[in-house]
Amino acid sequence: MGFAMRNISVTDIRRASDGGMTVSVELINGENRETVSFVLLDELLSRLEISVGEISSEQLCDVEFWSRVTDAYASACRSFAFAPASFNMLKSKLIKKGFERNVADQAIEHLKSREYVDEEDIALRRAELFVGKLWGQTRIMAKLREEGFTDSVMDAVCDYLESVDMVELCSNLIDKKYGGVPCDKRERDKLCGTLYRYGYSPSEIKLAIARYEH
């Protein structure tokens, strides 16, 4: 937003009804007057060090930018509450909603600073969900990387998955899908293809099938 005003003044700063602070700004250009309002998070407003009175056009641009960041942050919080996701995934959603990349970046950085947002815990809960679906480690890791979780978070997921008995999990999938290992070679090959697509390694598949042959 570009402003070529002769006079720009903050006329009021007060608590917004849904949180944050509302900054009212009067724009005067000759006989034309306009009042616009911006909502900013308390900590973002404090960075600007503005008060009631005249401000520069640069300061107004800062107010507008951080108000946009506040909107993006609120949107990210709503998305997170509905479906917890990685920070990268939340950032992508903000950009798809029309927020500028630098605005989305700042909103996510602010979200990261909140102690109640634990990306590692989210990834681990997602991994547990996929284990419950009888997915193998390869598929789980690929899915979480697709969802934007970082390498450091994925290291924790990998540690968790190493504690899961993947051969047992694969056996459970065999029981669920086939009720056992088919004797027919063609059906057995189809079974192995299914297990592989579920994310199990050839060695895990071999060991799981071997349990039915003793």
PDB file of N, CA, C and O in Angstrom, residues 93-127:
ATOM      1  N   LYS A  93       0.724 -23.173   3.361  1.00  0.00           N
ATOM      2  CA  LYS A  93      -0.713 -22.880   3.390  1.00  0.00           C
ATOM      3  C   LYS A  93      -0.957 -21.375   3.409  1.00  0.00           C
ATOM      4  O   LYS A  93      -1.879 -20.882   2.745  1.00  0.00           O
ATOM      5  N   LEU A  94      -0.143 -20.641   4.162  1.00  0.00           N
ATOM      6  CA  LEU A  94      -0.305 -19.182   4.221  1.00  0.00           C
ATOM      7  C   LEU A  94      -0.069 -18.557   2.853  1.00  0.00           C
ATOM      8  O   LEU A  94      -0.815 -17.669   2.425  1.00  0.00           O
ATOM      9  N   ILE A  95       0.963 -19.015   2.169  1.00  0.00           N
ATOM     10  CA  ILE A  95       1.278 -18.469   0.849  1.00  0.00           C
ATOM     11  C   ILE A  95       0.149 -18.779  -0.133  1.00  0.00           C
ATOM     12  O   ILE A  95      -0.239 -17.934  -0.948  1.00  0.00           O
ATOM     13  N   LYS A  96      -0.411 -19.996  -0.038  1.00  0.00           N
ATOM     14  CA  LYS A  96      -1.521 -20.369  -0.911  1.00  0.00           C
ATOM     15  C   LYS A  96      -2.754 -19.515  -0.634  1.00  0.00           C
ATOM     16  O   LYS A  96      -3.579 -19.293  -1.520  1.00  0.00           O
ATOM     17  N   LYS A  97      -2.866 -19.032   0.610  1.00  0.00           N
ATOM     18  CA  LYS A  97      -4.000 -18.176   0.969  1.00  0.00           C
ATOM     19  C   LYS A  97      -3.799 -16.732   0.514  1.00  0.00           C
ATOM     20  O   LYS A  97      -4.695 -15.906   0.679  1.00  0.00           O
ATOM     21  N   GLY A  98      -2.620 -16.431  -0.023  1.00  0.00           N
ATOM     22  CA  GLY A  98      -2.388 -15.090  -0.559  1.00  0.00           C
ATOM     23  C   GLY A  98      -1.455 -14.209   0.247  1.00  0.00           C
ATOM     24  O   GLY A  98      -1.221 -13.059  -0.130  1.00  0.00           O
ATOM     25  N   PHE A  99      -0.909 -14.726   1.342  1.00  0.00           N
ATOM     26  CA  PHE A  99       0.047 -13.933   2.116  1.00  0.00           C
ATOM     27  C   PHE A  99       1.401 -13.921   1.406  1.00  0.00           C
ATOM     28  O   PHE A  99       1.822 -14.938   0.856  1.00  0.00           O
ATOM     29  N   GLU A 100       2.057 -12.755   1.432  1.00  0.00           N
ATOM     30  CA  GLU A 100       3.363 -12.646   0.822  1.00  0.00           C
ATOM     31  C   GLU A 100       4.356 -13.540   1.573  1.00  0.00           C
ATOM     32  O   GLU A 100       4.200 -13.807   2.755  1.00  0.00           O
ATOM     33  N   ARG A 101       5.397 -14.012   0.865  1.00  0.00           N
ATOM     34  CA  ARG A 101       6.345 -14.943   1.472  1.00  0.00           C
ATOM     35  C   ARG A 101       7.016 -14.358   2.708  1.00  0.00           C
ATOM     36  O   ARG A 101       7.177 -15.038   3.721  1.00  0.00           O
ATOM     37  N   ASN A 102       7.413 -13.059   2.640  1.00  0.00           N
ATOM     38  CA  ASN A 102       8.091 -12.476   3.797  1.00  0.00           C
ATOM     39  C   ASN A 102       7.140 -12.321   4.986  1.00  0.00           C
ATOM     40  O   ASN A 102       7.547 -12.433   6.148  1.00  0.00           O
ATOM     41  N   VAL A 103       5.870 -12.100   4.697  1.00  0.00           N
ATOM     42  CA  VAL A 103       4.864 -12.043   5.766  1.00  0.00           C
ATOM     43  C   VAL A 103       4.689 -13.429   6.385  1.00  0.00           C
ATOM     44  O   VAL A 103       4.656 -13.577   7.615  1.00  0.00           O
ATOM     45  N   ALA A 104       4.581 -14.444   5.535  1.00  0.00           N
ATOM     46  CA  ALA A 104       4.437 -15.817   6.024  1.00  0.00           C
ATOM     47  C   ALA A 104       5.649 -16.238   6.851  1.00  0.00           C
ATOM     48  O   ALA A 104       5.510 -16.892   7.886  1.00  0.00           O
ATOM     49  N   ASP A 105       6.836 -15.850   6.387  1.00  0.00           N
ATOM     50  CA  ASP A 105       8.064 -16.175   7.124  1.00  0.00           C
ATOM     51  C   ASP A 105       8.015 -15.614   8.547  1.00  0.00           C
ATOM     52  O   ASP A 105       8.325 -16.313   9.521  1.00  0.00           O
ATOM     53  N   GLN A 106       7.635 -14.348   8.662  1.00  0.00           N
ATOM     54  CA  GLN A 106       7.589 -13.701   9.968  1.00  0.00           C
ATOM     55  C   GLN A 106       6.516 -14.323  10.859  1.00  0.00           C
ATOM     56  O   GLN A 106       6.712 -14.486  12.073  1.00  0.00           O
ATOM     57  N   ALA A 107       5.376 -14.667  10.266  1.00  0.00           N
ATOM     58  CA  ALA A 107       4.289 -15.275  11.041  1.00  0.00           C
ATOM     59  C   ALA A 107       4.725 -16.622  11.610  1.00  0.00           C
ATOM     60  O   ALA A 107       4.461 -16.926  12.781  1.00  0.00           O
ATOM     61  N   ILE A 108       5.411 -17.418  10.806  1.00  0.00           N
ATOM     62  CA  ILE A 108       5.852 -18.732  11.263  1.00  0.00           C
ATOM     63  C   ILE A 108       6.965 -18.598  12.295  1.00  0.00           C
ATOM     64  O   ILE A 108       7.014 -19.361  13.278  1.00  0.00           O
ATOM     65  N   GLU A 109       7.850 -17.629  12.116  1.00  0.00           N
ATOM     66  CA  GLU A 109       8.887 -17.410  13.118  1.00  0.00           C
ATOM     67  C   GLU A 109       8.260 -17.052  14.466  1.00  0.00           C
ATOM     68  O   GLU A 109       8.735 -17.483  15.519  1.00  0.00           O
ATOM     69  N   HIS A 110       7.204 -16.268  14.405  1.00  0.00           N
ATOM     70  CA  HIS A 110       6.511 -15.901  15.649  1.00  0.00           C
ATOM     71  C   HIS A 110       5.843 -17.126  16.266  1.00  0.00           C
ATOM     72  O   HIS A 110       5.854 -17.301  17.497  1.00  0.00           O
ATOM     73  N   LEU A 111       5.270 -17.986  15.420  1.00  0.00           N
ATOM     74  CA  LEU A 111       4.642 -19.205  15.917  1.00  0.00           C
ATOM     75  C   LEU A 111       5.685 -20.122  16.558  1.00  0.00           C
ATOM     76  O   LEU A 111       5.422 -20.754  17.595  1.00  0.00           O
ATOM     77  N   LYS A 112       6.862 -20.187  15.976  1.00  0.00           N
ATOM     78  CA  LYS A 112       7.931 -21.024  16.518  1.00  0.00           C
ATOM     79  C   LYS A 112       8.333 -20.591  17.929  1.00  0.00           C
ATOM     80  O   LYS A 112       8.794 -21.414  18.724  1.00  0.00           O
ATOM     81  N   SER A 113       8.188 -19.308  18.201  1.00  0.00           N
ATOM     82  CA  SER A 113       8.605 -18.787  19.501  1.00  0.00           C
ATOM     83  C   SER A 113       7.651 -19.184  20.623  1.00  0.00           C
ATOM     84  O   SER A 113       7.965 -19.016  21.799  1.00  0.00           O
ATOM     85  N   ARG A 114       6.499 -19.723  20.258  1.00  0.00           N
ATOM     86  CA  ARG A 114       5.512 -20.127  21.261  1.00  0.00           C
ATOM     87  C   ARG A 114       5.891 -21.486  21.824  1.00  0.00           C
ATOM     88  O   ARG A 114       6.018 -22.462  21.083  1.00  0.00           O
ATOM     89  N   GLU A 115       6.042 -21.585  23.112  1.00  0.00           N
ATOM     90  CA  GLU A 115       6.498 -22.821  23.745  1.00  0.00           C
ATOM     91  C   GLU A 115       5.504 -23.968  23.580  1.00  0.00           C
ATOM     92  O   GLU A 115       5.882 -25.140  23.647  1.00  0.00           O
ATOM     93  N   TYR A 116       4.230 -23.654  23.373  1.00  0.00           N
ATOM     94  CA  TYR A 116       3.246 -24.722  23.275  1.00  0.00           C
ATOM     95  C   TYR A 116       3.227 -25.381  21.902  1.00  0.00           C
ATOM     96  O   TYR A 116       2.532 -26.374  21.690  1.00  0.00           O
ATOM     97  N   VAL A 117       3.989 -24.849  20.952  1.00  0.00           N
ATOM     98  CA  VAL A 117       4.058 -25.445  19.619  1.00  0.00           C
ATOM     99  C   VAL A 117       5.340 -26.273  19.544  1.00  0.00           C
ATOM    100  O   VAL A 117       6.435 -25.739  19.455  1.00  0.00           O
ATOM    101  N   ASP A 118       5.206 -27.597  19.609  1.00  0.00           N
ATOM    102  CA  ASP A 118       6.341 -28.520  19.591  1.00  0.00           C
ATOM    103  C   ASP A 118       6.275 -29.339  18.302  1.00  0.00           C
ATOM    104  O   ASP A 118       5.519 -30.303  18.199  1.00  0.00           O
ATOM    105  N   GLU A 119       7.080 -28.939  17.312  1.00  0.00           N
ATOM    106  CA  GLU A 119       7.033 -29.594  16.004  1.00  0.00           C
ATOM    107  C   GLU A 119       7.451 -31.059  16.100  1.00  0.00           C
ATOM    108  O   GLU A 119       6.890 -31.916  15.407  1.00  0.00           O
ATOM    109  N   GLU A 120       8.417 -31.347  16.960  1.00  0.00           N
ATOM    110  CA  GLU A 120       8.865 -32.739  17.109  1.00  0.00           C
ATOM    111  C   GLU A 120       7.740 -33.614  17.642  1.00  0.00           C
ATOM    112  O   GLU A 120       7.534 -34.745  17.170  1.00  0.00           O
ATOM    113  N   ASP A 121       7.008 -33.097  18.621  1.00  0.00           N
ATOM    114  CA  ASP A 121       5.893 -33.851  19.179  1.00  0.00           C
ATOM    115  C   ASP A 121       4.827 -34.100  18.121  1.00  0.00           C
ATOM    116  O   ASP A 121       4.229 -35.189  18.077  1.00  0.00           O
ATOM    117  N   ILE A 122       4.586 -33.117  17.278  1.00  0.00           N
ATOM    118  CA  ILE A 122       3.598 -33.280  16.205  1.00  0.00           C
ATOM    119  C   ILE A 122       4.024 -34.390  15.263  1.00  0.00           C
ATOM    120  O   ILE A 122       3.233 -35.260  14.889  1.00  0.00           O
ATOM    121  N   ALA A 123       5.303 -34.377  14.870  1.00  0.00           N
ATOM    122  CA  ALA A 123       5.814 -35.392  13.946  1.00  0.00           C
ATOM    123  C   ALA A 123       5.734 -36.788  14.566  1.00  0.00           C
ATOM    124  O   ALA A 123       5.359 -37.759  13.889  1.00  0.00           O
ATOM    125  N   LEU A 124       6.048 -36.888  15.846  1.00  0.00           N
ATOM    126  CA  LEU A 124       5.994 -38.191  16.520  1.00  0.00           C
ATOM    127  C   LEU A 124       4.559 -38.707  16.603  1.00  0.00           C
ATOM    128  O   LEU A 124       4.311 -39.908  16.428  1.00  0.00           O
ATOM    129  N   ARG A 125       3.629 -37.810  16.856  1.00  0.00           N
ATOM    130  CA  ARG A 125       2.221 -38.227  16.906  1.00  0.00           C
ATOM    131  C   ARG A 125       1.731 -38.667  15.530  1.00  0.00           C
ATOM    132  O   ARG A 125       0.931 -39.603  15.412  1.00  0.00           O
ATOM    133  N   ARG A 126       2.221 -37.986  14.478  1.00  0.00           N
ATOM    134  CA  ARG A 126       1.884 -38.390  13.115  1.00  0.00           C
ATOM    135  C   ARG A 126       2.464 -39.779  12.818  1.00  0.00           C
ATOM    136  O   ARG A 126       1.801 -40.629  12.225  1.00  0.00           O
ATOM    137  N   ALA A 127       3.706 -39.995  13.260  1.00  0.00           N
ATOM    138  CA  ALA A 127       4.344 -41.290  13.037  1.00  0.00           C
ATOM    139  C   ALA A 127       3.572 -42.402  13.751  1.00  0.00           C
ATOM    140  O   ALA A 127       3.368 -43.496  13.193  1.00  0.00           O
TER     141      ALA A 127
END
